[in-house]
Amino acid sequence: MDQFGPRQPGIRKGEITPAYSFIATDVIRELHGLCPDLRLFYVLRNPVERAWSAARMAVLRAEMTLEEASEQWFLDHFRSAGSRRRGAYAEAIGRWRSAFPAEQLLIVFFDDLRERPREFLSRLCDHIGVDGRAYDATSDEALQRAVFRGPEAPLPPRLRRDLINLYRAPVEELGHVLGVDLSHWLAEPVT
């Protein structure tokens, strides 16, 4: 938490990591004590896509190929506590909102980054108090460039069904918390 200590006037500091989505409430409250005016944003990705992406990255870290990873290996990965916790968005939002006022936590969707990267960036900049015009010359390709991308592969239908079943209740809970329809996250793709 050293990076969140005293700051120079006019200088914005921050960092981005998915790890903040599952830190404990007492740590979040400690962070609020250090920086009560902190501006936060949480980028939500379809948890089915997120879990598949994370599993592909785990295959890479395990120095395997996708072909070497069995269906059971993927199922075990999806059902692991860490993977499920990363997709428990409503719980994470509840923990952060228990310490920070709702207006300090901007909830945005990864799909918006894909589809409207400039509008997405503008919303983030406005929320954190940064002049977004500094990014006007940045190309759309640069705004959409993936970082730490795992090997590309379509999600097999059997694994998709398992993930949809695994995340059905958390997605429905999140939709209720945010007041939005997220049923498209649970839809089978049209073939």
Short mmCIF file of C-alpha atoms in Angstrom, two decimals:
data_model
loop_
_atom_site.label_atom_id
_atom_site.label_comp_id
_atom_site.label_asym_id
_atom_site.label_seq_id
_atom_site.Cartn_x
_atom_site.Cartn_y
_atom_site.Cartn_z
CA MET A 1 0.00 0.00 0.00
CA ASP A 2 3.04 2.27 -0.08
CA GLN A 3 2.02 3.69 -3.47
CA PHE A 4 -1.17 5.05 -1.90
CA GLY A 5 0.53 7.18 0.73
CA PRO A 6 0.95 10.98 0.63
CA ARG A 7 0.90 12.44 -2.86
CA GLN A 8 2.05 15.55 -4.61
CA PRO A 9 -0.68 18.04 -5.54
CA GLY A 10 -1.80 17.67 -9.15
CA ILE A 11 -0.18 14.26 -9.58
CA ARG A 12 -2.39 11.20 -10.08
CA LYS A 13 -1.08 7.78 -9.13
CA GLY A 14 -2.70 4.42 -9.50
CA GLU A 15 -2.45 0.89 -10.63
CA ILE A 16 -4.58 -1.76 -12.23
CA THR A 17 -4.76 -5.40 -11.20
CA PRO A 18 -7.52 -8.00 -11.02
CA ALA A 19 -6.18 -8.94 -7.57
CA TYR A 20 -8.07 -6.01 -6.02
CA SER A 21 -11.34 -7.77 -6.81
CA PHE A 22 -10.82 -10.34 -4.08
CA ILE A 23 -8.92 -8.61 -1.31
CA ALA A 24 -10.41 -8.73 2.17
CA THR A 25 -12.79 -6.09 3.48
CA ASP A 26 -10.42 -5.10 6.31
CA VAL A 27 -7.69 -4.31 3.76
CA ILE A 28 -10.15 -2.24 1.72
CA ARG A 29 -11.10 -0.33 4.86
CA GLU A 30 -7.42 0.24 5.65
CA LEU A 31 -6.97 1.60 2.13
CA HIS A 32 -9.95 3.90 2.66
CA GLY A 33 -8.33 5.14 5.87
CA LEU A 34 -5.18 6.03 3.94
CA CYS A 35 -6.95 7.48 0.90
CA PRO A 36 -10.59 8.31 1.63
CA ASP A 37 -10.96 10.23 -1.65
CA LEU A 38 -9.63 7.43 -3.85
CA ARG A 39 -11.33 7.10 -7.24
CA LEU A 40 -11.86 3.46 -8.18
CA PHE A 41 -13.07 1.63 -11.22
CA TYR A 42 -13.95 -2.01 -11.71
CA VAL A 43 -13.96 -3.48 -15.22
CA LEU A 44 -16.36 -6.40 -15.43
CA ARG A 45 -15.88 -9.04 -18.10
CA ASN A 46 -18.29 -11.82 -18.89
CA PRO A 47 -17.14 -14.36 -16.26
CA VAL A 48 -17.43 -17.22 -18.75
CA GLU A 49 -14.98 -15.44 -21.08
CA ARG A 50 -12.81 -14.38 -18.14
CA ALA A 51 -12.54 -17.93 -16.82
CA TRP A 52 -11.68 -19.32 -20.27
CA SER A 53 -9.05 -16.62 -20.80
CA ALA A 54 -7.55 -17.26 -17.36
CA ALA A 55 -7.47 -21.01 -17.97
CA ARG A 56 -5.63 -20.51 -21.27
CA MET A 57 -3.11 -18.32 -19.46
CA ALA A 58 -2.73 -20.99 -16.76
CA VAL A 59 -1.96 -23.55 -19.48
CA LEU A 60 0.77 -21.25 -20.75
CA ARG A 61 2.21 -20.74 -17.24
CA ALA A 62 2.20 -24.52 -16.74
CA GLU A 63 4.31 -24.81 -19.90
CA MET A 64 1.67 -26.95 -21.59
CA THR A 65 -0.15 -26.63 -24.87
CA LEU A 66 -3.93 -26.42 -25.03
CA GLU A 67 -3.92 -29.90 -26.55
CA GLU A 68 -2.04 -31.28 -23.53
CA ALA A 69 -4.59 -29.90 -21.06
CA SER A 70 -7.46 -32.35 -20.61
CA GLU A 71 -11.09 -31.39 -20.31
CA GLN A 72 -10.87 -32.41 -16.65
CA TRP A 73 -7.87 -30.10 -16.17
CA PHE A 74 -9.97 -27.19 -17.44
CA LEU A 75 -12.97 -28.17 -15.31
CA ASP A 76 -10.77 -28.35 -12.21
CA HIS A 77 -9.32 -24.95 -13.04
CA PHE A 78 -12.78 -23.40 -13.53
CA ARG A 79 -14.04 -24.84 -10.26
CA SER A 80 -11.00 -23.81 -8.22
CA ALA A 81 -11.64 -21.34 -5.42
CA GLY A 82 -9.38 -18.74 -7.03
CA SER A 83 -11.12 -18.87 -10.40
CA ARG A 84 -14.59 -18.72 -8.86
CA ARG A 85 -13.58 -15.85 -6.56
CA ARG A 86 -12.35 -13.82 -9.55
CA GLY A 87 -15.81 -14.13 -11.09
CA ALA A 88 -17.74 -13.24 -7.92
CA TYR A 89 -18.22 -9.63 -9.01
CA ALA A 90 -21.24 -8.82 -6.82
CA GLU A 91 -19.37 -9.93 -3.71
CA ALA A 92 -16.36 -7.80 -4.66
CA ILE A 93 -18.55 -4.76 -5.32
CA GLY A 94 -20.18 -5.28 -1.92
CA ARG A 95 -16.81 -5.35 -0.17
CA TRP A 96 -15.62 -2.17 -1.89
CA ARG A 97 -18.92 -0.37 -1.35
CA SER A 98 -18.78 -1.26 2.34
CA ALA A 99 -15.77 1.07 2.65
CA PHE A 100 -16.07 3.57 -0.22
CA PRO A 101 -19.12 5.60 -1.29
CA ALA A 102 -20.77 4.28 -4.46
CA GLU A 103 -19.88 7.45 -6.40
CA GLN A 104 -16.18 6.69 -5.93
CA LEU A 105 -16.50 3.25 -7.56
CA LEU A 106 -17.20 3.33 -11.28
CA ILE A 107 -18.44 0.02 -12.68
CA VAL A 108 -17.68 -0.46 -16.39
CA PHE A 109 -17.88 -3.38 -18.77
CA PHE A 110 -15.06 -4.96 -20.76
CA ASP A 111 -17.42 -5.19 -23.75
CA ASP A 112 -17.51 -1.38 -23.82
CA LEU A 113 -13.72 -1.30 -24.04
CA ARG A 114 -13.89 -3.65 -27.03
CA GLU A 115 -16.74 -1.87 -28.79
CA ARG A 116 -16.20 1.80 -27.87
CA PRO A 117 -12.63 2.21 -26.60
CA ARG A 118 -12.56 6.02 -26.76
CA GLU A 119 -15.83 6.42 -24.89
CA PHE A 120 -14.62 3.85 -22.34
CA LEU A 121 -11.34 5.72 -21.80
CA SER A 122 -13.16 9.04 -21.56
CA ARG A 123 -15.43 7.69 -18.81
CA LEU A 124 -12.44 6.40 -16.85
CA CYS A 125 -10.53 9.66 -17.25
CA ASP A 126 -13.54 11.72 -16.17
CA HIS A 127 -14.04 9.49 -13.14
CA ILE A 128 -10.44 9.66 -11.92
CA GLY A 129 -10.02 13.34 -12.77
CA VAL A 130 -7.53 13.04 -15.61
CA ASP A 131 -7.70 15.09 -18.80
CA GLY A 132 -8.59 12.49 -21.41
CA ARG A 133 -7.45 14.74 -24.25
CA ALA A 134 -3.93 13.48 -23.58
CA TYR A 135 -5.03 10.26 -25.32
CA ASP A 136 -6.58 11.86 -28.41
CA ALA A 137 -3.62 10.91 -30.61
CA THR A 138 -3.65 7.29 -29.40
CA SER A 139 -4.88 4.93 -32.12
CA ASP A 140 -7.94 2.73 -31.62
CA GLU A 141 -5.69 -0.28 -32.16
CA ALA A 142 -3.46 0.81 -29.28
CA LEU A 143 -6.48 1.37 -27.04
CA GLN A 144 -7.73 -2.15 -27.80
CA ARG A 145 -4.39 -3.96 -27.70
CA ALA A 146 -4.54 -6.96 -25.39
CA VAL A 147 -1.91 -7.36 -22.71
CA PHE A 148 -0.88 -10.79 -21.41
CA ARG A 149 -3.01 -12.63 -23.93
CA GLY A 150 -2.98 -16.41 -23.71
CA PRO A 151 -3.09 -18.80 -26.65
CA GLU A 152 -6.16 -18.30 -28.84
CA ALA A 153 -8.69 -21.11 -28.93
CA PRO A 154 -12.47 -21.27 -29.07
CA LEU A 155 -14.23 -22.36 -25.90
CA PRO A 156 -15.49 -25.93 -26.46
CA PRO A 157 -19.30 -26.19 -26.09
CA ARG A 158 -19.12 -28.70 -23.20
CA LEU A 159 -16.81 -26.42 -21.21
CA ARG A 160 -18.96 -23.39 -22.06
CA ARG A 161 -22.03 -25.15 -20.64
CA ASP A 162 -20.13 -25.97 -17.46
CA LEU A 163 -19.02 -22.35 -17.08
CA ILE A 164 -22.51 -21.04 -17.77
CA ASN A 165 -23.89 -23.31 -15.05
CA LEU A 166 -21.08 -22.32 -12.67
CA TYR A 167 -21.68 -18.58 -13.14
CA ARG A 168 -25.47 -18.50 -13.56
CA ALA A 169 -26.22 -17.50 -9.93
CA PRO A 170 -23.33 -14.99 -9.63
CA VAL A 171 -24.34 -13.31 -12.92
CA GLU A 172 -27.97 -13.10 -11.85
CA GLU A 173 -26.89 -11.63 -8.49
CA LEU A 174 -24.67 -9.08 -10.24
CA GLY A 175 -27.50 -8.07 -12.56
CA HIS A 176 -29.69 -7.50 -9.51
CA VAL A 177 -26.98 -5.48 -7.71
CA LEU A 178 -26.34 -3.27 -10.76
CA GLY A 179 -29.91 -3.17 -12.04
CA VAL A 180 -28.87 -4.38 -15.51
CA ASP A 181 -29.75 -7.37 -17.66
CA LEU A 182 -26.68 -9.57 -18.05
CA SER A 183 -28.48 -12.61 -19.45
CA HIS A 184 -26.42 -12.34 -22.65
CA TRP A 185 -23.42 -13.47 -20.58
CA LEU A 186 -25.17 -16.80 -20.04
CA ALA A 187 -26.40 -17.33 -23.59
CA GLU A 188 -25.13 -20.13 -25.77
CA PRO A 189 -23.59 -18.73 -28.96
CA VAL A 190 -25.66 -19.08 -32.11
CA THR A 191 -24.01 -21.49 -34.53
#
